[in-house]
XYZ file of C-alpha atoms in Angstrom:
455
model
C -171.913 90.241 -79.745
C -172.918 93.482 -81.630
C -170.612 94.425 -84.450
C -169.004 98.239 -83.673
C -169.531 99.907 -87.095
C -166.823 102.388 -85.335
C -163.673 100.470 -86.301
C -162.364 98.401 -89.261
C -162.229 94.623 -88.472
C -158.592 93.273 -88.282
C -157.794 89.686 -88.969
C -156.390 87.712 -85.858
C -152.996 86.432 -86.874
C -149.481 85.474 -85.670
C -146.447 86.028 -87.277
C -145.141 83.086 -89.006
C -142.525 81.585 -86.746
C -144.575 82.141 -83.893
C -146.998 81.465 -82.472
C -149.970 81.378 -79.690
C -149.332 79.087 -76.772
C -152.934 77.883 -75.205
C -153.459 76.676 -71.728
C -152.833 72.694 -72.788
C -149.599 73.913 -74.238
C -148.393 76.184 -71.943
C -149.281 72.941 -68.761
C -146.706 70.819 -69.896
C -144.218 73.831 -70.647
C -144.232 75.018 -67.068
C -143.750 71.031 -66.304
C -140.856 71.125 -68.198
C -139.263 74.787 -67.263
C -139.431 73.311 -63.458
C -137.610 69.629 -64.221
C -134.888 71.508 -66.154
C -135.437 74.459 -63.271
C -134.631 71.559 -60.662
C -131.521 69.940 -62.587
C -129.793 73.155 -62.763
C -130.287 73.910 -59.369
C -128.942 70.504 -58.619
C -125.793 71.312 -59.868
C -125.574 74.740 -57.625
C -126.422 76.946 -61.241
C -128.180 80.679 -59.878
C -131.165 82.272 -61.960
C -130.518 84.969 -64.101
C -132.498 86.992 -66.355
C -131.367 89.566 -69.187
C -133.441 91.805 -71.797
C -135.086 90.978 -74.930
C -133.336 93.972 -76.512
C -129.548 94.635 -77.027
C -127.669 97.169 -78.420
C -126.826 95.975 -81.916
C -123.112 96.053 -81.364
C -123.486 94.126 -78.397
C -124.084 91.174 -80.630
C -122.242 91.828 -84.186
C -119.316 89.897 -84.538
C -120.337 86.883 -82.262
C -122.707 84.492 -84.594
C -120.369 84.445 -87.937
C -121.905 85.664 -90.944
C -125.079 83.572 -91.464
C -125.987 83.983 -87.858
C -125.784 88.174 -88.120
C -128.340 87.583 -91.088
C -130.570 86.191 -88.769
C -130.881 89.246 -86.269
C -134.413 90.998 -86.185
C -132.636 94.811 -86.007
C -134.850 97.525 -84.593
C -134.815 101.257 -85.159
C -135.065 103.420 -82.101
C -135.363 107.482 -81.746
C -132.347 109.087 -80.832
C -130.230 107.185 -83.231
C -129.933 103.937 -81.155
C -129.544 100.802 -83.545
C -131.004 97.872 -81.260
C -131.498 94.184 -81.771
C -133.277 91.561 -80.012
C -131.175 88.967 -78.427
C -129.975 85.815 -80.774
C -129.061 83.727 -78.163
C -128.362 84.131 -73.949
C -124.968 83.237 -74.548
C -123.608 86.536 -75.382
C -125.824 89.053 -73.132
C -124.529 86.468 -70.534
C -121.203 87.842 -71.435
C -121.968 91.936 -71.745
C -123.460 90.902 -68.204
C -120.229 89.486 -66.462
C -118.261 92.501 -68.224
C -120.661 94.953 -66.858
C -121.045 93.313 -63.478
C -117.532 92.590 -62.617
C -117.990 92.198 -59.003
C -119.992 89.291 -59.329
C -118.363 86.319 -57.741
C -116.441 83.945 -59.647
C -116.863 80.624 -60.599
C -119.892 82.925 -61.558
C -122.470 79.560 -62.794
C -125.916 80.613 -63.958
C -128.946 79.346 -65.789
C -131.336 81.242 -67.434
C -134.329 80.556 -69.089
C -135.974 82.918 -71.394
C -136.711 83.155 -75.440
C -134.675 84.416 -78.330
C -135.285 85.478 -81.567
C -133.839 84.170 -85.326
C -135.347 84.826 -88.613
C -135.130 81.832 -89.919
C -136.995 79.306 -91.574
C -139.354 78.125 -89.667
C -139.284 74.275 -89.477
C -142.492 73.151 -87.238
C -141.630 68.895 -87.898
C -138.220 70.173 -86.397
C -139.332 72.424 -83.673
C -137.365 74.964 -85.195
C -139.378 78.549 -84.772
C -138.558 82.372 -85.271
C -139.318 82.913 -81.595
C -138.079 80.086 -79.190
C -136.934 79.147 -75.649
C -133.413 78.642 -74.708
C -132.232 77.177 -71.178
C -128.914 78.022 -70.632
C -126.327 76.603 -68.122
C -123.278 78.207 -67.690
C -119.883 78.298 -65.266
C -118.041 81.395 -66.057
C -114.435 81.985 -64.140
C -113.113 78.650 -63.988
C -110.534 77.391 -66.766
C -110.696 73.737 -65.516
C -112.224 70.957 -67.383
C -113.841 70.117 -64.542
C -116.511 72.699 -65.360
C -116.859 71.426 -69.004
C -117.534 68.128 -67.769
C -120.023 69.736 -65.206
C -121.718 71.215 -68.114
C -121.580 67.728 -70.411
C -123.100 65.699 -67.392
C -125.832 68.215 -66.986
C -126.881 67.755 -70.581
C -126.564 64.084 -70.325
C -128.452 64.220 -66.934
C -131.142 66.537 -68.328
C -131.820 64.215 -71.781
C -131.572 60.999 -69.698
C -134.409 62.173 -67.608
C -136.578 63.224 -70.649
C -137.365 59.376 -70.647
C -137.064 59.337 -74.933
C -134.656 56.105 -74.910
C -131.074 56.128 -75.986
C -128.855 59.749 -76.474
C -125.383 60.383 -77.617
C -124.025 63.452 -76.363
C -121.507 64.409 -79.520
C -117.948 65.953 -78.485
C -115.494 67.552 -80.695
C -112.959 70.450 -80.239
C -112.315 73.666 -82.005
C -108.396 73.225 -81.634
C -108.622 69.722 -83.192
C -110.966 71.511 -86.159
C -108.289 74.113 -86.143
C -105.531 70.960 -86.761
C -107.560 69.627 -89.598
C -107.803 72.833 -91.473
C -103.866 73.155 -91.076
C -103.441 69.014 -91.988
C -104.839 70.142 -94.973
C -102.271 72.389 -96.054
C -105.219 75.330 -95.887
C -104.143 78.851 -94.299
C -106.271 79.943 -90.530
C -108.413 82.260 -92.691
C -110.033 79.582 -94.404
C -111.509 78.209 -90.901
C -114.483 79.877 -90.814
C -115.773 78.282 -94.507
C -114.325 74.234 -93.751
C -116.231 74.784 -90.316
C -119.579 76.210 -91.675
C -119.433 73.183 -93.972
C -117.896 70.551 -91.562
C -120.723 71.739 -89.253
C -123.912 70.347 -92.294
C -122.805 67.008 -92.181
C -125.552 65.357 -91.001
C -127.955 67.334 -93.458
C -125.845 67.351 -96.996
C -123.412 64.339 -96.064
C -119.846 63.963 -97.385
C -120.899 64.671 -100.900
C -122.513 67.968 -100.031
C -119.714 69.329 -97.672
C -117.301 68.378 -101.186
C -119.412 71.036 -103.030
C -119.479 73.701 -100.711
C -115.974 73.501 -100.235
C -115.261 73.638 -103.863
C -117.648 76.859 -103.798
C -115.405 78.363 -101.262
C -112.202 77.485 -103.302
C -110.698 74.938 -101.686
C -108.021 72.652 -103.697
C -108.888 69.627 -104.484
C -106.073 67.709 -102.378
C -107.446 70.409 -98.955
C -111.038 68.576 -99.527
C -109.565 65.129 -99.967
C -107.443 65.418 -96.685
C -110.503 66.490 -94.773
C -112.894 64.119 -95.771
C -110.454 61.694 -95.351
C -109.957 63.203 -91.546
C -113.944 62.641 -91.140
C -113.859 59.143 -91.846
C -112.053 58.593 -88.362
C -114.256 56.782 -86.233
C -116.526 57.998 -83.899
C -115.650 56.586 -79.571
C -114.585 57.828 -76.353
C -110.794 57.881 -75.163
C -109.140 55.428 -77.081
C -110.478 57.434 -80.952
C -109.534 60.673 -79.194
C -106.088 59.029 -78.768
C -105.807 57.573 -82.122
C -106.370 60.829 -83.754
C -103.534 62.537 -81.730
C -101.023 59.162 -82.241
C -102.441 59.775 -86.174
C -101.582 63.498 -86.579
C -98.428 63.923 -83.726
C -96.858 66.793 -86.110
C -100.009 68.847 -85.346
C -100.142 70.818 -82.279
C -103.503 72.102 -82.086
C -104.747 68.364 -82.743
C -102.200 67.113 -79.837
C -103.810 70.305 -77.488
C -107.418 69.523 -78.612
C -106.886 65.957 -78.011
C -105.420 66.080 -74.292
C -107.905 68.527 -73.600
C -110.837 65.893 -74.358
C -108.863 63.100 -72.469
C -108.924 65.441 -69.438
C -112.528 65.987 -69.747
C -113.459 62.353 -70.145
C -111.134 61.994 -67.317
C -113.538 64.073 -65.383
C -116.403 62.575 -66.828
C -115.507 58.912 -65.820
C -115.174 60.289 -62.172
C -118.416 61.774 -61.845
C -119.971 57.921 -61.815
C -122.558 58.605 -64.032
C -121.175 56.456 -67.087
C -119.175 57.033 -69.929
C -121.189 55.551 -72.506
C -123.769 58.998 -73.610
C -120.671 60.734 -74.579
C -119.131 60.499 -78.093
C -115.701 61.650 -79.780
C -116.976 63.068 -83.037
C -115.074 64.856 -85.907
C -117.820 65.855 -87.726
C -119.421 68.222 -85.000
C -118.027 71.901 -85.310
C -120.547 73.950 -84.079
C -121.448 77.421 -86.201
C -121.174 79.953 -83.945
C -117.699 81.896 -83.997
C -117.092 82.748 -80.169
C -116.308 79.251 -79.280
C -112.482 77.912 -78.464
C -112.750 74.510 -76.805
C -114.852 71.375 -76.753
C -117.979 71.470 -78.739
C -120.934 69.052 -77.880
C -124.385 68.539 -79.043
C -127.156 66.249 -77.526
C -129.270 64.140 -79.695
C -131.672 61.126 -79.209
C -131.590 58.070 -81.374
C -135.353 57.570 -81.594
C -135.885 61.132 -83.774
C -132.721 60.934 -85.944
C -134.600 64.255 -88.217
C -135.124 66.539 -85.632
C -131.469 67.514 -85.033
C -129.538 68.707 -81.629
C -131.577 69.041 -78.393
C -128.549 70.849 -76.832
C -125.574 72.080 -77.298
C -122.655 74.047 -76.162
C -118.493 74.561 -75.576
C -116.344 76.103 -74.435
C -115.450 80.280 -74.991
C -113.104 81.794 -73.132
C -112.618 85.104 -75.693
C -115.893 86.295 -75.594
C -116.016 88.405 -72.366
C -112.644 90.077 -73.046
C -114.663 91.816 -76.289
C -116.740 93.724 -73.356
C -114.312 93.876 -70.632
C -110.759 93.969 -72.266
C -109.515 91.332 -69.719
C -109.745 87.057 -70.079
C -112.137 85.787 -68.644
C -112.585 81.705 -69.280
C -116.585 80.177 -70.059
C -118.241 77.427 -70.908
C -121.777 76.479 -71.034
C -124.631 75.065 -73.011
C -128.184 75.885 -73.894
C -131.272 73.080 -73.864
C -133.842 73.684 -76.685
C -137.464 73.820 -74.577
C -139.447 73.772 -77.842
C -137.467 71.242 -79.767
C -137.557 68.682 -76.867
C -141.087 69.528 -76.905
C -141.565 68.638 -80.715
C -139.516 65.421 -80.019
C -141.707 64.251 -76.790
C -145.108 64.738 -78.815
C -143.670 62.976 -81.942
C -142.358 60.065 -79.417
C -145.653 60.289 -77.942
C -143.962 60.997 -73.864
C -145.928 64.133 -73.403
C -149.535 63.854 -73.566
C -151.520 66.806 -73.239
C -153.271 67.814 -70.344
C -156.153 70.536 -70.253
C -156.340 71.290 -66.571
C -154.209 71.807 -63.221
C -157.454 71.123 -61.269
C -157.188 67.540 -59.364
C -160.868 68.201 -58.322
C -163.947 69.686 -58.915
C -166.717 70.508 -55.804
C -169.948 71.048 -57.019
C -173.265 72.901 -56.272
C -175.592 70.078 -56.036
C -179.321 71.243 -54.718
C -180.781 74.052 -53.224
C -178.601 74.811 -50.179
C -175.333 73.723 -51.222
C -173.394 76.517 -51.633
C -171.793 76.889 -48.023
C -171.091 73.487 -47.935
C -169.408 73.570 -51.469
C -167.600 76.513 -50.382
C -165.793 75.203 -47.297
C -164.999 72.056 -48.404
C -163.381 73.690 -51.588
C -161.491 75.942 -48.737
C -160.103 72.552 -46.987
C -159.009 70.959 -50.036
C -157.122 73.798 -50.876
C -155.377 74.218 -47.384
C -154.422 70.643 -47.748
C -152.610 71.380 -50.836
C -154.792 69.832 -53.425
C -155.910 71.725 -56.420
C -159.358 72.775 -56.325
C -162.340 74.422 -57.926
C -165.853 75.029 -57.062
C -168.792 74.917 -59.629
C -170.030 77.975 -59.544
C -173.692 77.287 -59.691
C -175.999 74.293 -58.940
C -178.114 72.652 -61.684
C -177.868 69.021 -62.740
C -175.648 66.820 -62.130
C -175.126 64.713 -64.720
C -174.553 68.003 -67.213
C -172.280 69.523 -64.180
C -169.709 66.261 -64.233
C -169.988 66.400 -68.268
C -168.767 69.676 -68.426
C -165.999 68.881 -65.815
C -164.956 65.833 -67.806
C -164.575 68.074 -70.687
C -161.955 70.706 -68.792
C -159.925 66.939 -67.785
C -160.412 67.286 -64.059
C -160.035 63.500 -63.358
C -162.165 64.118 -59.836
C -165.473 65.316 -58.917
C -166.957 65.941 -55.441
C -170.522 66.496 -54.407
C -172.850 65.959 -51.655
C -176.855 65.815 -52.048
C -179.229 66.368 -49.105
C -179.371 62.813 -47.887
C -175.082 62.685 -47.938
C -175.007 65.937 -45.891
C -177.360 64.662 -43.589
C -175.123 61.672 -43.038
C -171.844 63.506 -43.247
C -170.533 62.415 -46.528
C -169.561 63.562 -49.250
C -169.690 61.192 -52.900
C -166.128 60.903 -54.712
C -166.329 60.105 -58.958
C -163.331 59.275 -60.983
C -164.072 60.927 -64.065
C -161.997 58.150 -66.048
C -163.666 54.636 -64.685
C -166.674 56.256 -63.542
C -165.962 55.101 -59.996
C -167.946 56.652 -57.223
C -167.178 56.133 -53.828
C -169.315 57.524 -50.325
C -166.654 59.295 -47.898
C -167.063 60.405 -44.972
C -166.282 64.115 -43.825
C -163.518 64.009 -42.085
C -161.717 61.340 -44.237
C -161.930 63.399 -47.560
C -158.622 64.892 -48.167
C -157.107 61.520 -47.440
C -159.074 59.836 -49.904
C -158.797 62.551 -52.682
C -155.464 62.210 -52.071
C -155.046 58.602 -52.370
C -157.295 58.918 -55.914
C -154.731 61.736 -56.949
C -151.430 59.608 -56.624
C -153.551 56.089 -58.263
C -154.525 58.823 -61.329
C -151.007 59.756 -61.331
C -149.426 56.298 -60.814
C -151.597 54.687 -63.618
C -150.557 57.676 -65.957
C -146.760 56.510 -65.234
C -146.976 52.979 -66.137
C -148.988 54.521 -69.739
């Protein structure tokens, strides 16, 4: 390629925190988009989309204050102070405000990225720009819909194939009761929660300091890390905490909020045993007001929540001045990515092509041609080589793209009416006749596919 001497050579980068996502990436994304695509659907969720950009006061006073740090703001002409969008959570909100006619139980997924500058942490997929797939039931103040949105999350994990989950539950009222039980005024919430909330990455000892930092007495922290130490369960811990605390009302309304819940939950059939009572899950973000509940898989203890989500029921009335009760939960695409390819459940795959038809000898181009048409109209993936030459280098350079099938036919097969069938991956070749080819391509599709199951 001839060098312009026109232009001054830039360096081809990416922004740290993001990055470039290449065909063998972006196969098993799409894979995963349609499962989780398929789940929600399941469960009657509609499609939504939203914009990357938001007015900035659209999303100030949601996230707390470590989360506002995180917001890439962007300067517009005209004076307009925009943002692009932390999370789907709250432009799902400006959008119910600002569509109120939309019907309600209003329950949509959407599926698109956000940005945070944070630290990028690639061993946890953690990235500055990342995919969120939300699920959400907006309208409907019965725990029914929260344990709609737990059995999703459950349902969604469980299907990732990565072994066992736990689906951790808490609830912001109970939080709320522990901050009280520890003779601590509402105001301090915020700090014991941001703390409460690091658990699993600075354990007991670290929470102690940072809520010394923010000035809490040493009998406050004593209480609450007492309060932690209750054990972990379903029902029966949710009702030993209430029967523990009864002079605490936002404990006692947490509590019988849970029960009804897991009420809900044991009624839906799929089992009980995912889910898990947890004090030590608070969740970060301000907006929420009800159960709390993060997904995470025992096999990758390191790379944190999957999912997560609760229950916030104040958060439309910022944009529309009226109630409106929510709950939902978002998936994290690229950290359940991470976790397959450290688990080793997601190998890569370089191609969408089940088969190749080549160019084989002098004459072989209409014949290539219209049986690359057929396969096609049958519904199997197909290319065509787009010239003839030799064989042997054609099929190397199709094993090299991971098309699993090849199909050619010299001058003696087309004489005959056959066509010659390789497996790429046992060198296999098998003589079929014409009109039996898409039956036998499609038999070797589903024994490629079965054998890559039982891997």
């Amino acid at each position: 390629m001839k060098e312009s001497k026109f232009m001054e050579r830039i360096t081809p980068r990416t922004f740290k925190g993001t990055r470039d996502l290449l065909p063998v990436d972006m196969i098993r994304r799409e894979e995963l988009f349609d499962y989780v695509r398929r789940v929600y659907r399941r469960y009657g969720f509609l499609p939504l989309e939203t914009p990357a950009v938001e007015y900035l006061d659209v999303l100030l006073g949601k996230y707390g204050t470590e989360g506002e740090k995180l917001l890439y703001r962007l300067d517009y002409k005209g004076g307009h102070v925009l943002a692009l969008r932390y999370d789907l959570t709250v432009p799902l909100a400006r959008v119910v405000a600002q569509h109120a006619d939309l019907p309600k139980p209003f329950k949509r997924y959407q599926m698109q990225p956000v940005w945070r500058a944070d630290s990028p942490q690639l061993r946890q997929g953690r990235y500055r720009e990342f995919y969120q797939c939300d699920a959400d039931i907006v309208g409907e103040e019965d725990r029914i819909a929260d344990a709609e949105i737990l059995a999703v999350i459950a349902e969604l994990v469980d299907g990732l194939g990565m072994g066992t989950f736990h689906v951790r539950v808490n609830h912001r009222k109970i939080l709320e009761g522990m901050v009280a039980a520890a003779g601590l005024p509402a105001d301090a919430g915020p700090a014991v929660l941001r703390a409460i909330d690091k658990i699993d990455k600075v354990g007991e000892k670290g929470i102690e300091s940072e809520l010394e930092r923010e000035g809490v007495p040493t009998e406050a922290r004593r209480v609450l890390l007492d309060l932690l130490q209750h054990p972990s369960g379903g029902a029966a811990e949710i009702e030993s905490l209430r029967d523990r605390l009864p002079d605490q009302p936002a404990i006692a309304e947490g509590c019988a909020d849970l029960l009804r819940i897991w009420s809900c939950l044991d009624a839906l059939g799929s089992g009980l045993e995912p889910y898990q009572f947890r004090l030590g899950l608070a969740r970060g973000l301000d907006y929420y007001t009800g159960a709390v509940y993060e997904a995470f898989t025992d096999a990758l203890p390191h790379m944190g929540s999957l999912a997560g989500g609760g229950r916030y029921d104040g958060l439309i009335a910022i944009f529309s001045g009226q109630d409106v009760a929510a709950v939902g939960a978002t998936v994290g695409m690229d950290r359940i990515l991470t976790a397959l390819d450290q688990l080793g459940l997601n190998p890569p795959r370089s191609s969408v092509t089940e088969v190749m038809v080549l160019q084989w000898g002098e004459g072989s181009e209409p014949a290539a041609l219209a049986m690359t048409g057929r396969l096609r109209r049958a519904g199997i993936s197909t290319e065509i080589g787009y010239r003839s030459g030799k064989l042997g280098k054609q099929i190397g350079g199709v094993s090299k793209r991971g098309i699993p099938l090849v199909l050619f036919q010299g001058p003696e097969e087309a004489e005959r009416g056959e066509w010659s069938l390789k497996v790429l991956s046992s060198g296999e070749q098998h003589t079929v006749a014409e009109r039996d080819v898409e039956t036998v391509v499609r038999r070797q599709i589903e024994a490629i596919a079965a054998e890559g199951s039982a891997r």
